[in-house]
XYZ file of C-alpha atoms in Angstrom:
728
model
C -5.227 39.708 28.130
C -8.294 37.676 26.754
C -5.773 35.180 25.756
C -4.846 34.569 29.730
C -8.009 34.763 30.669
C -9.465 31.999 28.471
C -6.215 30.050 28.788
C -6.652 30.110 32.827
C -10.623 29.229 32.572
C -9.757 26.546 30.141
C -8.053 24.890 32.755
C -9.492 25.510 35.222
C -12.607 23.897 34.043
C -10.673 20.923 33.023
C -9.090 20.785 36.633
C -12.288 21.264 38.799
C -14.784 19.548 36.558
C -12.761 16.536 37.468
C -12.234 17.066 40.682
C -15.674 17.662 42.203
C -16.592 15.162 39.804
C -14.737 12.955 41.896
C -14.894 14.480 44.981
C -18.847 13.940 45.120
C -19.327 10.507 43.797
C -17.349 8.380 46.090
C -16.493 9.955 49.640
C -15.958 7.519 52.243
C -13.399 8.666 54.596
C -12.327 11.543 56.652
C -8.809 13.664 55.388
C -7.012 13.289 58.281
C -3.243 13.669 58.337
C -2.633 9.379 58.127
C -4.515 9.595 54.704
C -2.975 12.976 53.391
C 0.437 11.264 54.534
C -0.447 7.876 52.967
C -1.263 9.343 49.762
C 1.122 8.121 46.765
C 3.398 11.198 45.892
C 3.984 11.186 42.088
C 7.197 12.719 40.571
C 7.342 14.703 37.399
C 6.672 13.192 33.905
C 9.542 12.585 31.564
C 8.534 11.412 27.906
C 9.603 9.688 25.065
C 11.171 11.107 21.891
C 7.674 10.981 20.136
C 5.650 11.705 23.180
C 3.900 8.220 23.627
C 4.872 6.848 26.580
C 6.302 9.268 29.988
C 8.263 7.913 33.032
C 7.293 8.869 36.397
C 7.844 7.779 39.656
C 5.912 6.636 42.681
C 6.915 6.917 46.676
C 3.840 6.086 48.853
C 4.228 5.994 52.266
C 2.882 2.672 54.472
C 1.967 3.563 58.221
C 1.924 -0.276 58.668
C 4.956 -1.555 57.397
C 6.580 1.426 58.441
C 8.466 2.110 54.787
C 7.997 3.683 51.174
C 6.934 1.341 48.937
C 8.877 2.873 45.600
C 7.650 2.518 41.786
C 9.073 3.416 38.300
C 5.893 3.660 36.329
C 5.371 3.559 32.510
C 2.039 6.160 31.411
C 0.538 5.776 27.918
C -0.183 9.643 26.904
C -2.955 8.266 25.193
C -5.375 6.619 27.482
C -3.755 7.558 30.859
C -2.979 4.195 31.374
C 0.531 2.835 33.425
C 1.808 0.210 33.979
C 5.051 -0.716 36.760
C 8.291 -1.451 35.507
C 10.427 -1.900 38.514
C 9.261 -1.299 41.957
C 13.337 -1.035 43.341
C 14.276 1.859 45.947
C 17.647 1.734 44.172
C 16.394 2.808 41.248
C 16.521 6.854 40.168
C 17.184 9.346 37.439
C 15.488 7.233 34.532
C 15.581 8.442 31.440
C 14.993 7.692 27.648
C 17.832 6.837 26.240
C 17.075 8.496 22.607
C 14.931 6.594 20.242
C 12.434 2.805 20.707
C 11.733 2.220 24.584
C 14.500 2.075 26.086
C 15.745 3.784 29.055
C 18.289 4.260 31.048
C 18.786 4.769 34.805
C 21.265 4.704 38.360
C 21.150 2.084 40.433
C 23.073 2.793 44.058
C 25.105 -0.290 45.223
C 25.683 -1.315 49.300
C 29.407 -0.059 48.986
C 28.133 3.514 48.134
C 29.279 3.299 44.254
C 26.766 3.708 41.208
C 26.092 1.379 38.318
C 24.642 2.455 35.048
C 21.901 0.469 33.790
C 20.212 -0.107 30.544
C 16.626 -1.658 29.890
C 13.384 -2.087 27.878
C 9.677 -0.263 29.007
C 8.518 -2.954 26.613
C 10.177 -5.777 28.274
C 9.926 -4.926 31.830
C 10.963 -8.702 32.415
C 14.265 -8.649 30.521
C 17.073 -8.432 33.182
C 18.935 -4.941 32.705
C 22.352 -4.398 31.069
C 24.734 -2.574 33.419
C 27.016 -0.121 30.840
C 29.251 1.069 33.536
C 29.500 2.362 37.140
C 31.511 4.536 38.817
C 32.547 4.503 42.585
C 30.362 6.861 44.540
C 27.076 8.404 44.756
C 25.617 10.325 42.257
C 22.244 12.193 40.777
C 20.896 14.450 38.411
C 21.778 12.256 35.588
C 21.121 14.486 31.964
C 21.888 12.773 28.479
C 21.838 14.287 24.831
C 22.159 13.179 21.424
C 25.312 14.283 19.985
C 26.035 11.886 16.806
C 24.109 8.654 15.620
C 24.419 6.088 17.819
C 26.314 8.302 20.651
C 25.117 9.904 23.902
C 26.193 12.668 25.902
C 25.476 12.407 29.587
C 26.416 14.638 32.886
C 25.710 14.221 36.466
C 26.549 15.728 39.516
C 28.684 14.251 42.847
C 30.502 15.216 45.556
C 34.358 15.381 45.087
C 37.477 14.992 47.477
C 40.307 17.467 47.772
C 41.800 15.997 44.935
C 38.932 15.895 42.402
C 38.013 12.488 42.810
C 34.544 11.198 43.436
C 33.791 10.778 46.910
C 32.038 7.482 48.493
C 31.201 8.303 52.498
C 31.036 4.428 52.889
C 34.723 4.281 51.966
C 35.955 7.204 54.156
C 38.209 6.870 56.707
C 36.653 7.603 60.513
C 38.920 10.100 62.203
C 39.445 9.697 65.804
C 38.939 13.114 66.677
C 35.150 14.919 66.296
C 36.602 18.280 66.226
C 36.592 20.873 63.369
C 37.812 24.170 62.284
C 36.608 26.819 60.126
C 38.728 30.055 59.310
C 36.162 31.084 56.426
C 32.623 31.373 55.987
C 30.222 29.263 55.673
C 30.514 26.903 58.812
C 27.394 25.185 58.226
C 23.944 25.741 56.287
C 20.822 25.023 56.233
C 21.076 21.428 57.664
C 24.537 20.993 57.494
C 27.902 21.237 58.297
C 30.290 22.323 55.680
C 32.785 19.526 55.051
C 35.795 19.583 52.742
C 34.189 17.662 49.919
C 32.799 20.188 47.066
C 29.634 19.485 44.430
C 30.923 18.620 41.051
C 30.053 17.899 37.514
C 31.036 14.971 35.356
C 30.719 14.281 31.930
C 31.083 11.191 29.710
C 29.272 9.367 26.601
C 27.761 6.363 25.787
C 28.308 4.385 22.402
C 26.193 1.819 20.997
C 28.527 -0.698 19.057
C 27.252 -2.617 16.188
C 26.411 -5.497 18.675
C 24.113 -3.497 20.465
C 26.169 -3.358 23.719
C 26.702 0.198 25.325
C 29.987 1.598 26.244
C 30.300 4.336 28.959
C 33.907 6.363 28.323
C 35.847 7.401 31.556
C 33.998 10.364 33.555
C 35.552 13.348 33.457
C 35.132 15.860 36.351
C 34.413 19.179 34.664
C 35.674 21.544 37.400
C 38.345 19.985 38.499
C 41.108 22.411 39.125
C 39.033 25.638 38.589
C 38.203 26.018 42.232
C 34.545 26.337 40.990
C 31.459 24.086 42.700
C 27.960 24.288 40.964
C 24.745 23.779 43.105
C 23.399 19.901 42.401
C 21.220 20.702 40.058
C 22.103 23.817 38.474
C 22.885 22.810 35.062
C 22.495 21.935 31.573
C 24.129 20.233 28.549
C 23.801 20.321 24.721
C 24.911 19.032 21.817
C 27.788 21.505 21.820
C 28.705 21.520 25.595
C 27.869 21.970 28.813
C 26.445 25.156 30.874
C 26.567 24.944 34.591
C 26.084 27.592 37.455
C 28.787 28.494 39.940
C 29.865 31.209 42.946
C 32.246 33.336 42.543
C 35.201 31.519 45.006
C 37.072 34.888 45.810
C 33.909 36.386 47.638
C 32.805 35.743 50.889
C 29.994 33.280 50.553
C 28.100 34.005 53.951
C 27.823 37.475 52.120
C 27.051 37.484 48.642
C 24.456 35.731 46.479
C 26.897 36.403 43.513
C 27.156 33.606 41.240
C 27.870 33.422 37.282
C 26.984 31.215 34.549
C 29.998 29.056 32.176
C 29.937 27.191 29.138
C 32.490 24.405 28.478
C 32.359 23.591 24.808
C 32.763 19.408 24.077
C 32.388 17.748 21.052
C 32.891 14.000 22.444
C 32.147 13.700 25.970
C 35.387 12.224 26.350
C 37.752 15.828 25.997
C 40.570 15.279 29.753
C 40.924 18.839 29.487
C 38.215 20.894 29.210
C 38.273 24.710 28.880
C 35.516 27.148 31.127
C 34.375 30.224 29.675
C 32.636 32.770 31.339
C 29.380 34.158 30.468
C 29.401 38.020 30.373
C 26.139 39.828 31.815
C 27.072 43.475 32.063
C 25.153 45.282 34.872
C 23.670 41.865 36.674
C 26.102 40.517 39.463
C 23.631 38.762 41.378
C 22.733 34.900 41.526
C 21.951 32.824 38.193
C 20.057 29.671 37.999
C 17.946 27.575 35.213
C 20.719 27.356 32.273
C 19.393 25.717 29.206
C 20.219 24.872 25.843
C 18.140 25.352 22.639
C 17.753 22.063 20.607
C 19.992 22.413 18.177
C 22.515 23.455 21.205
C 23.636 26.809 20.043
C 21.906 29.089 21.682
C 21.730 29.337 26.108
C 19.214 31.199 27.804
C 19.045 31.372 31.460
C 18.064 33.803 34.732
C 20.323 36.363 36.549
C 19.123 38.732 39.288
C 21.030 42.110 39.755
C 21.551 42.365 43.259
C 24.536 40.970 44.739
C 23.632 39.986 47.915
C 19.762 40.110 47.820
C 18.265 36.083 47.241
C 14.806 37.473 46.104
C 16.234 39.762 43.746
C 13.733 39.468 40.005
C 15.354 37.259 37.818
C 16.015 38.541 34.489
C 15.473 35.980 31.701
C 19.278 36.438 29.340
C 20.172 34.943 25.954
C 23.614 34.166 24.470
C 22.338 33.213 20.671
C 25.824 31.787 19.801
C 27.504 29.935 22.782
C 30.454 28.559 20.912
C 30.873 32.381 19.918
C 33.276 32.456 23.333
C 33.363 36.124 23.534
C 29.169 36.642 23.044
C 27.498 38.737 25.645
C 24.129 37.460 27.056
C 21.074 39.750 25.599
C 18.389 40.507 28.191
C 14.808 40.243 27.478
C 12.530 42.747 28.809
C 15.031 45.362 29.601
C 13.729 48.658 30.367
C 15.247 52.202 30.456
C 14.587 52.285 34.380
C 16.481 48.908 34.643
C 13.397 47.320 35.937
C 12.180 45.329 32.694
C 8.684 45.625 31.678
C 7.626 42.107 32.595
C 6.934 42.471 36.312
C 7.585 38.924 37.195
C 10.315 36.691 38.097
C 10.900 33.481 36.478
C 12.009 30.391 38.268
C 12.648 28.194 35.350
C 13.089 28.216 31.628
C 12.607 25.597 28.655
C 12.903 25.985 25.140
C 10.139 24.421 22.647
C 10.931 21.735 20.089
C 12.239 24.342 16.984
C 13.851 26.733 19.694
C 11.606 29.477 18.364
C 9.858 29.920 21.408
C 10.815 30.214 25.711
C 8.744 28.265 28.175
C 9.639 30.345 31.505
C 7.506 29.423 35.047
C 6.978 32.348 36.805
C 5.008 33.134 40.270
C 2.012 35.286 39.249
C -1.095 36.255 41.703
C -0.481 33.321 44.143
C 0.338 30.355 40.864
C 3.204 29.489 39.149
C 2.293 29.643 35.945
C 3.587 28.787 32.890
C 4.294 31.471 30.265
C 5.825 31.731 26.436
C 7.354 34.419 24.559
C 9.672 34.238 21.379
C 13.056 33.445 21.901
C 14.979 36.180 20.591
C 14.799 39.169 22.190
C 14.629 41.634 19.171
C 10.951 39.637 18.808
C 9.645 39.500 21.963
C 7.606 42.925 22.329
C 4.670 41.644 23.666
C 4.499 40.665 27.293
C 4.669 36.515 27.626
C 1.249 34.775 27.121
C 0.076 32.246 29.580
C -0.090 28.799 28.839
C -1.007 27.193 32.507
C -2.623 29.678 34.861
C -3.373 27.785 37.441
C -1.829 25.726 40.207
C 2.125 25.287 40.254
C 3.767 24.016 37.414
C 6.882 22.153 38.319
C 7.924 20.687 35.091
C 7.812 21.126 31.046
C 8.905 18.821 28.885
C 8.481 17.992 24.941
C 5.893 15.443 24.106
C 6.797 14.835 20.344
C 7.146 17.130 17.658
C 4.277 19.734 18.809
C 2.881 19.121 22.651
C 4.536 20.100 25.681
C 3.878 17.717 28.859
C 3.608 19.627 31.890
C 3.633 18.809 35.673
C 1.674 20.525 38.216
C -0.013 20.327 41.354
C -2.477 22.115 43.814
C -4.355 22.700 46.793
C -6.001 19.264 46.325
C -3.926 17.520 43.985
C -0.522 16.642 44.422
C -0.062 15.477 40.367
C -1.543 16.495 37.310
C 0.168 15.745 34.122
C -1.160 18.078 31.425
C -0.795 17.422 27.640
C -0.845 20.831 25.665
C -0.117 21.916 22.309
C 0.424 25.158 22.377
C -0.521 25.965 18.928
C -4.026 24.829 18.970
C -4.377 27.226 22.339
C -3.245 30.264 20.651
C -5.975 29.729 17.843
C -8.334 28.674 19.985
C -8.072 31.389 22.483
C -8.187 29.112 25.336
C -10.468 27.060 24.716
C -8.934 23.584 23.717
C -5.421 22.246 23.223
C -5.044 21.241 26.772
C -5.670 18.050 27.769
C -5.218 15.805 31.298
C -3.328 12.914 30.445
C -3.060 11.882 34.147
C -3.725 12.979 37.615
C -3.741 11.268 41.170
C -7.539 12.688 42.027
C -8.588 9.539 42.295
C -6.433 8.962 45.315
C -8.184 11.996 46.667
C -11.768 11.613 45.329
C -12.230 9.393 49.098
C -12.648 12.835 50.982
C -14.784 14.856 49.666
C -12.580 17.610 48.349
C -13.519 20.010 46.076
C -12.174 23.339 44.301
C -15.270 24.710 44.996
C -14.299 25.089 48.594
C -11.314 27.361 47.478
C -11.825 31.095 47.150
C -9.884 34.182 47.385
C -10.106 37.993 47.796
C -8.629 41.228 47.888
C -8.857 44.012 50.552
C -6.898 47.160 51.513
C -3.451 46.472 52.724
C -1.311 49.206 55.249
C -1.304 51.703 52.392
C -2.326 52.431 48.585
C -2.212 48.764 47.668
C -4.360 45.037 47.627
C -3.391 42.307 49.852
C -4.832 38.669 48.704
C -5.624 35.682 50.530
C -7.273 32.263 50.326
C -10.052 30.645 52.007
C -10.320 27.064 52.139
C -13.328 25.487 53.710
C -13.542 22.175 54.823
C -15.668 19.601 53.155
C -18.934 19.081 55.191
C -19.072 23.601 54.749
C -22.866 24.653 55.610
C -24.017 28.028 54.763
C -25.531 29.652 57.767
C -23.478 27.765 60.393
C -20.064 29.421 61.607
C -16.397 27.481 62.301
C -13.130 28.587 64.091
C -10.485 30.604 62.219
C -6.815 29.354 61.515
C -5.292 32.809 60.421
C -1.897 31.262 58.334
C 0.948 33.368 57.574
C 3.629 32.181 55.300
C 7.467 31.896 55.726
C 9.666 34.146 53.855
C 8.935 36.981 54.397
C 10.105 37.005 50.575
C 7.520 33.834 49.410
C 4.003 33.356 48.966
C 1.004 30.986 49.671
C 0.119 29.826 46.275
C -2.270 26.895 44.535
C -0.032 24.088 45.642
C 0.431 20.790 46.845
C 2.317 20.182 50.663
C 2.657 17.277 53.025
C 4.309 19.849 55.909
C 1.474 22.609 55.616
C -1.433 20.830 54.262
C -3.879 23.562 54.091
C -7.053 21.339 53.471
C -5.943 19.123 56.604
C -6.570 21.830 58.432
C -9.715 22.711 56.614
C -11.038 19.009 56.988
C -10.735 19.545 61.208
C -13.376 22.116 61.181
C -10.957 25.295 60.480
C -12.000 27.863 57.932
C -8.673 28.359 56.703
C -7.565 32.254 55.584
C -3.605 32.159 54.406
C -2.563 35.901 53.424
C 0.214 37.102 51.193
C 0.921 40.659 52.892
C 3.766 42.823 52.131
C 7.044 40.618 51.291
C 5.299 38.052 48.981
C 5.935 37.137 45.365
C 4.255 37.096 43.023
C 2.372 40.465 43.066
C 5.344 42.307 41.603
C 8.699 43.053 42.396
C 7.979 46.273 44.475
C 5.579 44.870 46.363
C 8.256 42.063 47.372
C 10.869 44.335 48.224
C 8.861 46.615 50.134
C 9.419 44.251 52.822
C 13.008 45.306 53.670
C 13.316 46.614 57.243
C 9.887 45.998 57.504
C 9.774 42.626 59.362
C 6.930 43.723 62.102
C 5.491 47.218 60.209
C 3.594 46.794 56.544
C 3.547 43.122 56.997
C 1.790 43.180 60.353
C -0.287 45.882 59.979
C -1.691 43.869 56.487
C -2.735 41.309 58.610
C -4.776 43.652 61.208
C -6.283 44.787 58.101
C -6.723 41.641 57.400
C -8.485 40.636 60.281
C -10.720 43.462 60.229
C -12.001 42.151 56.952
C -12.724 38.953 57.868
C -14.768 40.774 60.914
C -16.215 42.924 58.618
C -17.229 40.250 55.911
C -17.036 36.869 56.397
C -20.015 36.257 58.486
C -19.609 32.426 58.723
C -16.173 32.913 60.487
C -16.913 32.686 64.357
C -14.021 34.895 65.338
C -13.898 34.316 68.798
C -12.612 31.192 68.404
C -9.638 31.579 65.746
C -5.636 30.818 66.072
C -2.934 32.032 64.429
C -0.016 29.760 62.921
C 2.999 30.407 61.093
C 6.781 28.871 60.226
C 10.211 30.684 59.325
C 9.186 34.607 58.764
C 5.212 32.954 59.521
C 6.351 31.917 62.840
C 8.210 35.347 63.501
C 5.457 36.987 62.856
C 3.001 34.969 65.257
C 5.639 35.976 67.723
C 5.869 39.437 66.664
C 1.503 38.993 66.974
C 1.880 37.406 70.637
C 3.450 40.819 71.758
C 0.880 43.351 69.651
C -2.672 43.973 70.440
C -3.296 41.525 67.277
C -2.253 38.564 69.870
C -5.104 39.356 72.067
C -7.697 38.051 69.646
C -6.526 34.545 69.059
C -7.366 31.365 71.518
C -3.772 29.621 70.509
C -0.626 30.724 68.737
C 1.400 28.061 66.632
C 5.375 29.395 65.909
C 7.184 26.594 63.376
C 10.347 27.024 63.284
C 10.396 30.757 63.965
C 12.858 34.079 64.928
C 12.367 34.828 68.763
C 15.220 37.517 68.720
C 16.119 39.313 65.737
C 19.071 41.043 67.725
C 20.684 36.965 67.783
C 19.841 36.653 63.764
C 24.035 36.509 62.975
C 23.759 32.645 63.875
C 22.384 31.872 61.077
C 23.931 30.892 57.808
C 23.801 33.155 54.954
C 24.251 36.378 56.149
C 22.960 38.413 52.943
C 19.884 37.536 54.150
C 19.804 39.753 57.310
C 21.599 42.273 56.178
C 19.353 43.098 53.335
C 16.448 42.546 55.164
C 17.495 44.762 58.271
C 19.465 47.267 55.875
C 22.483 47.033 57.289
C 24.979 45.173 59.579
C 24.370 44.402 63.444
C 27.150 46.707 64.579
C 25.920 49.643 62.154
C 22.454 49.345 61.621
C 21.734 47.908 65.715
C 17.997 49.718 65.688
C 17.296 48.524 62.852
C 17.566 44.939 64.036
C 16.001 45.912 67.343
C 13.194 47.663 65.995
C 10.735 44.120 65.482
C 12.159 42.419 68.096
C 9.748 40.094 69.359
C 12.197 39.485 72.335
C 11.333 43.159 73.408
C 7.491 42.803 73.166
C 7.402 39.663 76.525
C 5.861 41.583 78.501
C 2.673 41.926 76.637
C 3.015 37.933 75.978
C -0.711 36.194 77.152
C -1.765 33.696 74.484
C -1.679 30.007 75.397
C 0.840 29.133 72.461
C 2.678 26.270 70.587
C 6.265 26.268 70.027
C 8.159 23.813 67.806
C 11.348 23.742 66.744
C 14.263 21.246 65.525
C 17.959 20.678 66.186
C 18.714 20.704 62.593
C 17.511 23.710 61.648
C 20.642 25.990 61.207
C 18.819 28.918 59.379
C 16.734 29.637 62.861
C 18.845 27.605 65.268
C 17.110 26.156 68.275
C 17.927 28.661 70.828
C 15.200 31.144 69.042
C 12.388 28.504 69.550
C 13.772 27.552 73.261
C 13.988 31.101 74.586
C 10.417 31.816 73.112
C 9.245 28.410 75.130
C 11.184 29.027 78.238
C 9.341 32.664 78.348
C 6.389 31.168 78.351
C 6.354 28.836 80.665
C 8.031 31.708 83.186
C 5.314 33.540 82.705
C 3.019 30.202 83.093
C 1.614 31.084 79.956
C -0.418 27.681 78.696
C 2.639 26.293 76.732
C 4.033 23.087 74.724
C 7.210 22.700 73.155
C 7.581 20.400 69.961
C 11.001 19.110 69.215
C 12.571 16.839 66.628
C 16.132 16.425 67.062
C 17.013 14.406 63.177
C 14.481 17.416 61.549
C 15.473 20.943 60.097
C 12.602 23.561 59.231
C 10.971 20.534 57.169
C 9.777 17.833 58.565
C 10.098 15.117 56.100
C 9.814 11.799 57.726
C 6.402 11.114 57.552
C 6.342 9.033 61.291
C 7.742 12.318 62.402
C 5.204 14.623 60.072
C 2.228 12.811 61.076
C 3.337 13.682 65.569
C 3.830 17.530 64.153
C 0.301 17.450 63.185
C -1.197 15.595 65.997
C 0.602 17.792 68.814
C -0.640 21.203 66.547
C -4.127 19.961 65.955
C -4.748 19.263 69.664
C -3.562 21.891 71.064
C -4.975 24.138 68.547
C -8.067 22.225 68.484
C -8.645 22.212 72.485
C -8.720 26.179 72.241
C -11.458 26.633 70.026
C -13.583 24.062 71.224
C -12.850 21.441 68.357
C -12.340 17.540 68.947
C -8.649 16.184 69.722
C -7.282 14.869 66.593
C -5.756 11.862 68.633
C -9.366 10.611 69.959
C -10.040 10.073 66.230
C -10.128 6.690 64.528
C -6.788 7.130 62.964
C -4.839 4.102 62.961
C -1.497 5.243 61.786
C -1.711 7.711 64.851
C -2.322 4.620 67.272
C 0.206 2.737 65.885
C 2.746 5.530 66.257
C 2.231 5.828 70.145
C 2.058 2.489 70.548
C 5.444 1.573 69.068
């Protein structure tokens, strides 16, 4: 525990010192939606083999030019300087090509095909070499060294029914738009399903004596198997390929079951690959994050136990010798009660350079932390040690022989690259071994954002447990003054408000309007133990709502700088459901305004969703056998009490919660004469990703809420991008 605390404190000190210095040394502008949406968005860092350089992408949106500027940059890890390699928007999936300064990337062509290019980062002006192409769009390129001068490559792409790579640019347009289905799923997230399926391809790239590269004919690894793999859930090692695929014999809408499969490969040119199922006795839920050890001999991955619960606990498993095709995976931290001794649910795994250590990213107390533990389950007797204890870890990579390069975000920093020596970190009890290789802090320095304006607290929930909440204050906060409250409820419900960057719900932007933002993690939130997450089942309007009532009472009694007579409540997804539920409850009368973003209005209508396992788990049964469970927490049944001003946003492409949910709520508000507004984007799903749309989203939301609590309208500010958006 002492190591865990000191490691976290070391990390916090590094980040806080840099951010506070940047904030108070150069504050010149207000942190508006335009400013936030115009910030450079960096990808994760990919180091070269010796750990001296790293590749990363940058996408910066210009509201003046109405487009993104895309860059592929090379970072000097020793001094933090970077240089431009390319500003082509066609480049993607760049990675290092073994030793030296050569890199490989994919480039999309006008006809929909994809070309593999090789270039030299030390000579960006040199014309890159085309080493091969495929006749359709592909992504998720991965590489592994399989012999001297030869690399194994794998990538994903959609395939037609005959197993060939699908190219939508060359597809024949039918004369009719009709479509029929005789099995689920019909649509998923934001698209209607089509006959095309996701598959994984592999090939080899060889370097000849003349320094030319030769790409072998790519092979569809899943052809004829009936399997479909999620686009990024696979890995390659020197001995083969591992991937995740759902069981094709089961109803895809009613089960989360997916298995890990292994394909032995030696040349990455095998034309008839044999697919082997990895056995996991007692576990039949979703699998993810397969990763090979550096030697390629061991395979680690994550799997859940429950066959129909997407937020079940991820358990860490390993196959010590994957080439022994009858091997069974062994679970880490197993316990006699079946719950496991480590009460966390990892989302990502990664091996150390020597294969002796596994790194895992897992939510813990409103952060996505990086942990480490021995890669041999028999030696993993102590609970994992914390490597990065703050922010949200996005990715981890080898940096040279001993270090790791970790990409992290936080509330007030959308990209930090940390260079970490795990051995130094452990031996110093967390006081050294961590260095900031690069940060986007300078992009935020003009806005006065400071970690000193972020705090957190715990309070007694609706039972014998504590509830966590964040507080974010504006940069101009002054002790002794009071500020209106923005009461934020996250989606899920099995999710959390973590210390992470977001463009959709950037809580710093709301705070800079003059709000005190209080963001809650009530019952059902992840990162506070599996039992706490599971307790939201059949309790949507019960325990979480009561936790929030207790939160309101805590604010009134303890946070004297909040003017609770000027409070608004907001939420998206499940948070939007909760705002609709609050509107019909006593708590709804304490708020001046409410905002529901793509939330559920009628729980009885939830069978219009895509993934039926979700509602059948959360409401503990089917609609026909357990109707009372769906009706018990139904906001639609409480509309007689609706009375508070209410903004509704709902988008056409949200097939998880179709637009009828938002329209129904707005229709009732209008019919009852309640001040209300409806915001809709026909080209967006639950997340607004187009920066132009996002700007209007913020303008509409802020103007509606600000008016009710006496804050200036955002649209009256000197935000040139917003004004330009209205004019065009």
